[in-house]
Amino acid sequence: MASAIKNRTHLSIDGPSHVDSIDLIVRKGALLPGVEEVATSWRRCLTAHHLDPEIQAAPHIITEKELRDSREPLHSLILHAQEELDRLYAIVGPQQYVVLLCDRDGVAIHHRGNESLADAFKYWGIWLGGVWSEQIEGTNGIGTCITEQRATTVLRGQHFRTRHSNLSCAGAPIFDPLGRLAGVLDTSSMNPQTTEQSLSLAMAATKVSARGIEERIFREYFRHAWNIAAAPCGGSDVAVLLAVDNDQRILGADQIARRLFSLNNEVLNRGRALATIFAHDSSIFRCKRMQDVAARLLRTGTDEPWNALITPPACGMSSLCSPTDALVHSRPRFGMLAHLPLSVDPPTNRGGLAPARANRICEYIDSHLQENIALEALAEIAQLSVHHFARAFRQSLGIPPHNYIVQRRVEHAQQMLRNTDLPLSEIAIEAGFTDQSHLARHFRTITGVSPSLARHQFRTGADILPHRSAHVGS
């Protein structure tokens, strides 16, 4: 394929042909206007995927059985996407766009479109069952979005294959609650007159709907936790989702929060206090109300205020939750953040620990769990008296220092139960408890199950969500 392009030297009077443009960019490293955003993809298509831009093969459409098999593991994603698909199609449908929900392989597993145009959409492959991986179809809004894991627009001749030069598409990635790519939401048009402005508007709407789907599945996954939707004041496009427990320890973070706050799986499994990211009023997490709490948070280490909506757990620690409660809890909040009725100043941690100092103390505790951690040693790090330190720690972290230490030891024991075959007696000592019975007593108080049952659940895949109590005994 590369040699075929290399032998093409003729350029049309009006400029290089599509194939010549690919040759100029890939082989000669030229920079051509209008294709800067897809140049990297074109290079992959030619040199890695070995695709011929002039092949006229129709897009691949999977069978009904293959479609059912593709949809089955994504039932929850499809369910939570319904309302967002309807909303997006109401915006782009009048412009003859089709809306496609695709899996990680680029297969369109769900859609919204004008049924009277179904045959035409199927001809171009932008319909249910169409396969749009970059390895098969070259540069396109779905496959390239999957490969680069970023929102991607491809306007007509920006496609790698000449057959797709009348198509235009805008794809936005959908990330799951653990920060992994779950799929792509795409709007595609077969209108050869589609303009860059039209596609830009479709892209903006698609990104909003994709984030709405992400928020819904995140809130469903962390329905037993406090959910925080937050965005910087002043109209920033950045918005994040965090899930925290009753003690304001971060349990989960969406893909943007992970990147912005350096929250990888190791950090989240180890546990991190919300106070290390945002100064906040810890009393919010002790309220009994079921409605959202509007708050203004202060980004740690800066003077940057953030608007936040804090949603209480949908079902407490019970697995019994009405469909109405679940629906309200999973409703997206990002669009509300810019219009919160807040007139109060963000918290300043007056009387509490400075965020950097609180983080340093938490790190000290984590690195000395096996030892006897004296309150005096922690107070010395904070440069406060023991009495003032205990009060400041509780104000910043939401629980007394001793309770926090026991909680961290239990969490460390959980990690060893999950990842090692050590006997419970050794795990107890490694986690900082005096013996196995000491571990069992605190473990059951905090998680609600015994260490041996927890190990069984970890091994069988029936994972538990820790019930971290703020009232741990001594």
Tab-separated table of N, CA and C in Angstrom, residues 86-220:
chain	number	residue	atom	x	y	z
A	86	ASP	N	-31.896	10.167	23.933
A	86	ASP	CA	-33.094	10.897	23.510
A	86	ASP	C	-32.830	12.398	23.449
A	87	ARG	N	-32.154	12.905	24.477
A	87	ARG	CA	-31.874	14.341	24.522
A	87	ARG	C	-30.955	14.754	23.372
A	88	LEU	N	-29.925	13.959	23.130
A	88	LEU	CA	-28.991	14.294	22.058
A	88	LEU	C	-29.662	14.220	20.689
A	89	TYR	N	-30.485	13.195	20.484
A	89	TYR	CA	-31.132	13.067	19.179
A	89	TYR	C	-32.127	14.201	18.932
A	90	ALA	N	-32.757	14.690	19.987
A	90	ALA	CA	-33.674	15.821	19.833
A	90	ALA	C	-32.931	17.056	19.319
A	91	ILE	N	-31.629	17.153	19.620
A	91	ILE	CA	-30.833	18.301	19.180
A	91	ILE	C	-30.325	18.114	17.758
A	92	VAL	N	-29.772	16.929	17.452
A	92	VAL	CA	-29.105	16.735	16.160
A	92	VAL	C	-29.976	16.041	15.117
A	93	GLY	N	-31.047	15.383	15.550
A	93	GLY	CA	-31.899	14.664	14.615
A	93	GLY	C	-32.457	15.524	13.499
A	94	PRO	N	-32.946	16.729	13.782
A	94	PRO	CA	-33.491	17.576	12.716
A	94	PRO	C	-32.478	17.906	11.618
A	95	GLN	N	-31.171	17.782	11.914
A	95	GLN	CA	-30.138	18.024	10.904
A	95	GLN	C	-29.708	16.724	10.217
A	96	GLN	N	-30.541	15.686	10.360
A	96	GLN	CA	-30.335	14.379	9.726
A	96	GLN	C	-29.073	13.675	10.231
A	97	TYR	N	-28.762	13.873	11.491
A	97	TYR	CA	-27.714	13.087	12.130
A	97	TYR	C	-28.335	11.819	12.725
A	98	VAL	N	-27.537	10.779	12.834
A	98	VAL	CA	-27.910	9.589	13.574
A	98	VAL	C	-27.041	9.534	14.821
A	99	VAL	N	-27.594	9.056	15.921
A	99	VAL	CA	-26.861	8.945	17.185
A	99	VAL	C	-26.533	7.476	17.416
A	100	LEU	N	-25.245	7.180	17.656
A	100	LEU	CA	-24.792	5.806	17.849
A	100	LEU	C	-24.091	5.670	19.193
A	101	LEU	N	-24.498	4.670	19.948
A	101	LEU	CA	-23.773	4.287	21.168
A	101	LEU	C	-22.951	3.053	20.803
A	102	CYS	N	-21.638	3.165	20.937
A	102	CYS	CA	-20.734	2.111	20.478
A	102	CYS	C	-19.935	1.525	21.636
A	103	ASP	N	-19.566	0.253	21.501
A	103	ASP	CA	-18.740	-0.369	22.528
A	103	ASP	C	-17.262	-0.063	22.274
A	104	ARG	N	-16.381	-0.659	23.064
A	104	ARG	CA	-14.949	-0.362	22.964
A	104	ARG	C	-14.318	-0.896	21.682
A	105	ASP	N	-15.034	-1.740	20.956
A	105	ASP	CA	-14.531	-2.245	19.682
A	105	ASP	C	-15.075	-1.458	18.496
A	106	GLY	N	-15.852	-0.411	18.765
A	106	GLY	CA	-16.391	0.410	17.690
A	106	GLY	C	-17.669	-0.125	17.088
A	107	VAL	N	-18.332	-1.083	17.756
A	107	VAL	CA	-19.589	-1.645	17.260
A	107	VAL	C	-20.760	-0.800	17.768
A	108	ALA	N	-21.620	-0.364	16.863
A	108	ALA	CA	-22.804	0.416	17.241
A	108	ALA	C	-23.828	-0.527	17.863
A	109	ILE	N	-23.981	-0.459	19.196
A	109	ILE	CA	-24.856	-1.397	19.902
A	109	ILE	C	-26.224	-0.799	20.226
A	110	HIS	N	-26.379	0.519	20.070
A	110	HIS	CA	-27.670	1.171	20.323
A	110	HIS	C	-27.692	2.454	19.498
A	111	HIS	N	-28.892	2.940	19.161
A	111	HIS	CA	-28.926	4.083	18.264
A	111	HIS	C	-30.231	4.866	18.397
A	112	ARG	N	-30.207	6.042	17.810
A	112	ARG	CA	-31.395	6.856	17.556
A	112	ARG	C	-31.238	7.408	16.139
A	113	GLY	N	-32.290	7.277	15.329
A	113	GLY	CA	-32.197	7.790	13.967
A	113	GLY	C	-33.541	7.770	13.277
A	114	ASN	N	-33.607	8.424	12.160
A	114	ASN	CA	-34.815	8.492	11.345
A	114	ASN	C	-35.003	7.155	10.625
A	115	GLU	N	-36.003	6.395	11.046
A	115	GLU	CA	-36.211	5.053	10.490
A	115	GLU	C	-36.505	5.085	8.996
A	116	SER	N	-37.071	6.185	8.512
A	116	SER	CA	-37.363	6.262	7.074
A	116	SER	C	-36.084	6.355	6.243
A	117	LEU	N	-34.963	6.711	6.893
A	117	LEU	CA	-33.670	6.793	6.196
A	117	LEU	C	-32.765	5.626	6.565
A	118	ALA	N	-33.348	4.592	7.169
A	118	ALA	CA	-32.551	3.478	7.680
A	118	ALA	C	-31.712	2.816	6.589
A	119	ASP	N	-32.293	2.607	5.407
A	119	ASP	CA	-31.551	1.936	4.333
A	119	ASP	C	-30.323	2.733	3.922
A	120	ALA	N	-30.481	4.054	3.844
A	120	ALA	CA	-29.334	4.896	3.470
A	120	ALA	C	-28.265	4.874	4.566
A	121	PHE	N	-28.687	4.957	5.825
A	121	PHE	CA	-27.726	4.904	6.918
A	121	PHE	C	-27.005	3.554	6.937
A	122	LYS	N	-27.743	2.477	6.679
A	122	LYS	CA	-27.127	1.143	6.668
A	122	LYS	C	-26.108	1.036	5.537
A	123	TYR	N	-26.411	1.663	4.384
A	123	TYR	CA	-25.479	1.622	3.260
A	123	TYR	C	-24.130	2.207	3.657
A	124	TRP	N	-24.189	3.282	4.428
A	124	TRP	CA	-22.940	3.915	4.853
A	124	TRP	C	-22.379	3.293	6.130
A	125	GLY	N	-23.121	2.386	6.742
A	125	GLY	CA	-22.616	1.712	7.940
A	125	GLY	C	-22.867	2.444	9.229
A	126	ILE	N	-23.539	3.602	9.166
A	126	ILE	CA	-23.775	4.384	10.393
A	126	ILE	C	-25.168	4.045	10.943
A	127	TRP	N	-25.295	2.798	11.348
A	127	TRP	CA	-26.566	2.288	11.858
A	127	TRP	C	-26.248	1.165	12.830
A	128	LEU	N	-27.268	0.623	13.433
A	128	LEU	CA	-27.089	-0.427	14.423
A	128	LEU	C	-26.298	-1.603	13.838
A	129	GLY	N	-25.251	-2.032	14.545
A	129	GLY	CA	-24.436	-3.157	14.101
A	129	GLY	C	-23.227	-2.775	13.278
A	130	GLY	N	-23.117	-1.494	12.891
A	130	GLY	CA	-21.947	-1.048	12.142
A	130	GLY	C	-20.679	-1.150	12.979
A	131	VAL	N	-19.580	-1.540	12.329
A	131	VAL	CA	-18.292	-1.686	13.020
A	131	VAL	C	-17.351	-0.590	12.533
A	132	TRP	N	-16.896	0.273	13.466
A	132	TRP	CA	-16.124	1.442	13.086
A	132	TRP	C	-14.778	1.523	13.808
A	133	SER	N	-14.137	0.395	14.001
A	133	SER	CA	-12.789	0.454	14.568
A	133	SER	C	-11.849	1.101	13.555
A	134	GLU	N	-10.851	1.803	14.050
A	134	GLU	CA	-9.909	2.472	13.156
A	134	GLU	C	-9.112	1.450	12.348
A	135	GLN	N	-8.850	0.292	12.923
A	135	GLN	CA	-8.077	-0.730	12.224
A	135	GLN	C	-8.784	-1.240	10.979
A	136	ILE	N	-10.130	-1.146	10.960
A	136	ILE	CA	-10.904	-1.645	9.821
A	136	ILE	C	-11.306	-0.521	8.870
A	137	GLU	N	-11.818	0.576	9.428
A	137	GLU	CA	-12.386	1.647	8.600
A	137	GLU	C	-11.491	2.872	8.474
A	138	GLY	N	-10.329	2.838	9.106
A	138	GLY	CA	-9.452	3.997	9.019
A	138	GLY	C	-9.947	5.135	9.891
A	139	THR	N	-9.450	6.308	9.668
A	139	THR	CA	-9.798	7.484	10.461
A	139	THR	C	-11.301	7.731	10.432
A	140	ASN	N	-11.924	7.770	11.613
A	140	ASN	CA	-13.348	8.099	11.730
A	140	ASN	C	-13.635	8.513	13.167
A	141	GLY	N	-14.776	9.133	13.395
A	141	GLY	CA	-15.066	9.712	14.705
A	141	GLY	C	-15.218	8.702	15.815
A	142	ILE	N	-15.525	7.455	15.498
A	142	ILE	CA	-15.688	6.423	16.518
A	142	ILE	C	-14.358	5.719	16.782
A	143	GLY	N	-13.779	5.128	15.733
A	143	GLY	CA	-12.548	4.368	15.898
A	143	GLY	C	-11.379	5.195	16.368
A	144	THR	N	-11.237	6.412	15.826
A	144	THR	CA	-10.127	7.268	16.241
A	144	THR	C	-10.334	7.771	17.659
A	145	CYS	N	-11.585	8.006	18.036
A	145	CYS	CA	-11.898	8.368	19.417
A	145	CYS	C	-11.481	7.244	20.369
A	146	ILE	N	-11.741	5.997	19.988
A	146	ILE	CA	-11.350	4.850	20.816
A	146	ILE	C	-9.835	4.763	20.931
A	147	THR	N	-9.153	4.903	19.813
A	147	THR	CA	-7.697	4.772	19.806
A	147	THR	C	-7.026	5.870	20.633
A	148	GLU	N	-7.478	7.098	20.467
A	148	GLU	CA	-6.843	8.231	21.146
A	148	GLU	C	-7.528	8.608	22.456
A	149	GLN	N	-8.686	7.996	22.736
A	149	GLN	CA	-9.444	8.221	23.966
A	149	GLN	C	-9.656	9.718	24.236
A	150	ARG	N	-10.104	10.398	23.198
A	150	ARG	CA	-10.448	11.819	23.296
A	150	ARG	C	-11.562	12.113	22.304
A	151	ALA	N	-12.298	13.197	22.559
A	151	ALA	CA	-13.356	13.601	21.640
A	151	ALA	C	-12.756	13.895	20.269
A	152	THR	N	-13.410	13.398	19.222
A	152	THR	CA	-12.842	13.466	17.869
A	152	THR	C	-13.919	13.832	16.861
A	153	THR	N	-13.650	14.821	16.031
A	153	THR	CA	-14.529	15.140	14.904
A	153	THR	C	-13.794	14.814	13.608
A	154	VAL	N	-14.505	14.241	12.654
A	154	VAL	CA	-13.933	13.936	11.339
A	154	VAL	C	-14.938	14.415	10.297
A	155	LEU	N	-14.559	15.448	9.577
A	155	LEU	CA	-15.448	16.106	8.615
A	155	LEU	C	-15.130	15.653	7.196
A	156	ARG	N	-16.065	14.953	6.584
A	156	ARG	CA	-16.011	14.539	5.175
A	156	ARG	C	-14.622	14.028	4.759
A	157	GLY	N	-13.860	14.807	4.003
A	157	GLY	CA	-12.583	14.355	3.452
A	157	GLY	C	-11.487	14.128	4.466
A	158	GLN	N	-11.760	14.378	5.747
A	158	GLN	CA	-10.763	14.049	6.772
A	158	GLN	C	-10.731	12.546	7.068
A	159	HIS	N	-11.750	11.804	6.605
A	159	HIS	CA	-11.716	10.352	6.737
A	159	HIS	C	-10.541	9.808	5.923
A	160	PHE	N	-9.993	8.689	6.354
A	160	PHE	CA	-8.879	8.083	5.629
A	160	PHE	C	-9.358	7.447	4.320
A	161	ARG	N	-10.483	6.737	4.386
A	161	ARG	CA	-10.984	6.065	3.187
A	161	ARG	C	-11.783	7.033	2.328
A	162	THR	N	-11.512	7.033	1.023
A	162	THR	CA	-12.219	7.938	0.107
A	162	THR	C	-13.712	7.635	0.081
A	163	ARG	N	-14.112	6.383	0.338
A	163	ARG	CA	-15.525	6.020	0.325
A	163	ARG	C	-16.306	6.798	1.377
A	164	HIS	N	-15.637	7.217	2.446
A	164	HIS	CA	-16.319	7.899	3.541
A	164	HIS	C	-16.259	9.421	3.417
A	165	SER	N	-15.861	9.951	2.269
A	165	SER	CA	-15.616	11.392	2.153
A	165	SER	C	-16.883	12.233	2.196
A	166	ASN	N	-18.064	11.615	2.137
A	166	ASN	CA	-19.314	12.360	2.292
A	166	ASN	C	-19.866	12.286	3.717
A	167	LEU	N	-19.210	11.505	4.561
A	167	LEU	CA	-19.670	11.338	5.939
A	167	LEU	C	-18.997	12.350	6.863
A	168	SER	N	-19.683	12.677	7.937
A	168	SER	CA	-19.122	13.516	8.992
A	168	SER	C	-19.544	12.930	10.329
A	169	CYS	N	-18.636	12.917	11.294
A	169	CYS	CA	-18.961	12.291	12.572
A	169	CYS	C	-18.233	12.965	13.723
A	170	ALA	N	-18.870	12.905	14.885
A	170	ALA	CA	-18.313	13.485	16.112
A	170	ALA	C	-18.455	12.452	17.217
A	171	GLY	N	-17.348	11.964	17.727
A	171	GLY	CA	-17.378	10.932	18.757
A	171	GLY	C	-16.781	11.412	20.062
A	172	ALA	N	-17.427	11.078	21.177
A	172	ALA	CA	-16.936	11.442	22.516
A	172	ALA	C	-16.793	10.174	23.346
A	173	PRO	N	-15.668	10.008	24.038
A	173	PRO	CA	-15.476	8.789	24.833
A	173	PRO	C	-16.355	8.776	26.073
A	174	ILE	N	-16.724	7.580	26.509
A	174	ILE	CA	-17.457	7.370	27.758
A	174	ILE	C	-16.574	6.498	28.648
A	175	PHE	N	-16.220	7.008	29.821
A	175	PHE	CA	-15.365	6.276	30.746
A	175	PHE	C	-16.197	5.711	31.896
A	176	ASP	N	-15.824	4.520	32.334
A	176	ASP	CA	-16.577	3.877	33.406
A	176	ASP	C	-16.148	4.435	34.768
A	177	PRO	N	-16.793	4.026	35.874
A	177	PRO	CA	-16.480	4.586	37.195
A	177	PRO	C	-15.055	4.328	37.667
A	178	LEU	N	-14.347	3.400	37.013
A	178	LEU	CA	-12.967	3.109	37.384
A	178	LEU	C	-11.970	3.773	36.437
A	179	GLY	N	-12.457	4.684	35.595
A	179	GLY	CA	-11.583	5.443	34.711
A	179	GLY	C	-11.209	4.741	33.424
A	180	ARG	N	-11.846	3.606	33.113
A	180	ARG	CA	-11.531	2.860	31.903
A	180	ARG	C	-12.513	3.218	30.792
A	181	LEU	N	-12.064	3.120	29.544
A	181	LEU	CA	-12.955	3.408	28.422
A	181	LEU	C	-14.071	2.379	28.377
A	182	ALA	N	-15.315	2.848	28.381
A	182	ALA	CA	-16.475	1.961	28.339
A	182	ALA	C	-17.102	1.923	26.952
A	183	GLY	N	-16.974	3.011	26.203
A	183	GLY	CA	-17.586	3.073	24.877
A	183	GLY	C	-17.449	4.452	24.289
A	184	VAL	N	-18.190	4.684	23.216
A	184	VAL	CA	-18.163	5.973	22.513
A	184	VAL	C	-19.588	6.372	22.168
A	185	LEU	N	-19.885	7.644	22.352
A	185	LEU	CA	-21.145	8.210	21.885
A	185	LEU	C	-20.830	9.028	20.636
A	186	ASP	N	-21.562	8.758	19.556
A	186	ASP	CA	-21.229	9.369	18.267
A	186	ASP	C	-22.468	9.944	17.600
A	187	THR	N	-22.284	11.071	16.930
A	187	THR	CA	-23.309	11.617	16.022
A	187	THR	C	-22.714	11.641	14.625
A	188	SER	N	-23.403	11.033	13.656
A	188	SER	CA	-22.887	10.925	12.290
A	188	SER	C	-23.904	11.443	11.285
A	189	SER	N	-23.388	12.025	10.228
A	189	SER	CA	-24.225	12.549	9.150
A	189	SER	C	-23.721	12.018	7.815
A	190	MET	N	-24.662	11.709	6.918
A	190	MET	CA	-24.276	11.283	5.563
A	190	MET	C	-24.498	12.417	4.561
A	191	ASN	N	-24.812	13.602	5.051
A	191	ASN	CA	-25.056	14.760	4.192
A	191	ASN	C	-23.718	15.329	3.703
A	192	PRO	N	-23.439	15.300	2.402
A	192	PRO	CA	-22.157	15.809	1.891
A	192	PRO	C	-22.009	17.318	2.049
A	193	GLN	N	-23.093	18.000	2.453
A	193	GLN	CA	-23.030	19.446	2.654
A	193	GLN	C	-22.849	19.820	4.126
A	194	THR	N	-22.611	18.839	4.970
A	194	THR	CA	-22.411	19.141	6.392
A	194	THR	C	-21.252	20.120	6.562
A	195	THR	N	-21.476	21.154	7.339
A	195	THR	CA	-20.455	22.187	7.522
A	195	THR	C	-19.659	21.949	8.798
A	196	GLU	N	-18.525	22.606	8.877
A	196	GLU	CA	-17.692	22.520	10.072
A	196	GLU	C	-18.433	23.069	11.286
A	197	GLN	N	-19.228	24.136	11.072
A	197	GLN	CA	-19.996	24.714	12.172
A	197	GLN	C	-21.044	23.737	12.677
A	198	SER	N	-21.745	23.075	11.749
A	198	SER	CA	-22.756	22.096	12.140
A	198	SER	C	-22.128	20.964	12.937
A	199	LEU	N	-20.975	20.470	12.480
A	199	LEU	CA	-20.320	19.369	13.171
A	199	LEU	C	-19.794	19.802	14.537
A	200	SER	N	-19.343	21.038	14.641
A	200	SER	CA	-18.866	21.551	15.933
A	200	SER	C	-20.000	21.606	16.951
A	201	LEU	N	-21.179	22.029	16.492
A	201	LEU	CA	-22.334	22.066	17.396
A	201	LEU	C	-22.739	20.650	17.809
A	202	ALA	N	-22.694	19.719	16.851
A	202	ALA	CA	-23.008	18.324	17.177
A	202	ALA	C	-21.994	17.773	18.177
A	203	MET	N	-20.729	18.144	18.013
A	203	MET	CA	-19.691	17.681	18.926
A	203	MET	C	-19.937	18.190	20.335
A	204	ALA	N	-20.293	19.467	20.463
A	204	ALA	CA	-20.544	20.046	21.781
A	204	ALA	C	-21.684	19.317	22.487
A	205	ALA	N	-22.760	19.048	21.763
A	205	ALA	CA	-23.898	18.338	22.346
A	205	ALA	C	-23.535	16.894	22.688
A	206	THR	N	-22.724	16.270	21.850
A	206	THR	CA	-22.324	14.884	22.079
A	206	THR	C	-21.474	14.765	23.334
A	207	LYS	N	-20.558	15.695	23.543
A	207	LYS	CA	-19.707	15.649	24.739
A	207	LYS	C	-20.529	15.821	26.008
A	208	VAL	N	-21.513	16.704	25.970
A	208	VAL	CA	-22.372	16.898	27.145
A	208	VAL	C	-23.136	15.612	27.462
A	209	SER	N	-23.675	14.969	26.436
A	209	SER	CA	-24.434	13.744	26.658
A	209	SER	C	-23.533	12.600	27.119
A	210	ALA	N	-22.323	12.525	26.570
A	210	ALA	CA	-21.387	11.477	26.991
A	210	ALA	C	-21.030	11.643	28.465
A	211	ARG	N	-20.812	12.883	28.896
A	211	ARG	CA	-20.519	13.136	30.307
A	211	ARG	C	-21.732	12.819	31.169
A	212	GLY	N	-22.933	13.058	30.614
A	212	GLY	CA	-24.144	12.712	31.350
A	212	GLY	C	-24.246	11.212	31.588
A	213	ILE	N	-23.881	10.419	30.578
A	213	ILE	CA	-23.888	8.961	30.733
A	213	ILE	C	-22.847	8.543	31.761
A	214	GLU	N	-21.659	9.133	31.671
A	214	GLU	CA	-20.607	8.833	32.649
A	214	GLU	C	-21.080	9.111	34.069
A	215	GLU	N	-21.731	10.248	34.252
A	215	GLU	CA	-22.179	10.613	35.594
A	215	GLU	C	-23.234	9.633	36.098
A	216	ARG	N	-24.136	9.230	35.224
A	216	ARG	CA	-25.184	8.289	35.643
A	216	ARG	C	-24.594	6.953	36.093
A	217	ILE	N	-23.662	6.403	35.318
A	217	ILE	CA	-23.117	5.093	35.686
A	217	ILE	C	-22.183	5.211	36.894
A	218	PHE	N	-21.524	6.358	37.058
A	218	PHE	CA	-20.685	6.581	38.245
A	218	PHE	C	-21.554	6.607	39.499
A	219	ARG	N	-22.638	7.370	39.441
A	219	ARG	CA	-23.520	7.490	40.615
A	219	ARG	C	-24.195	6.154	40.937
A	220	GLU	N	-24.525	5.384	39.933
A	220	GLU	CA	-25.102	4.064	40.194
A	220	GLU	C	-24.073	3.156	40.856
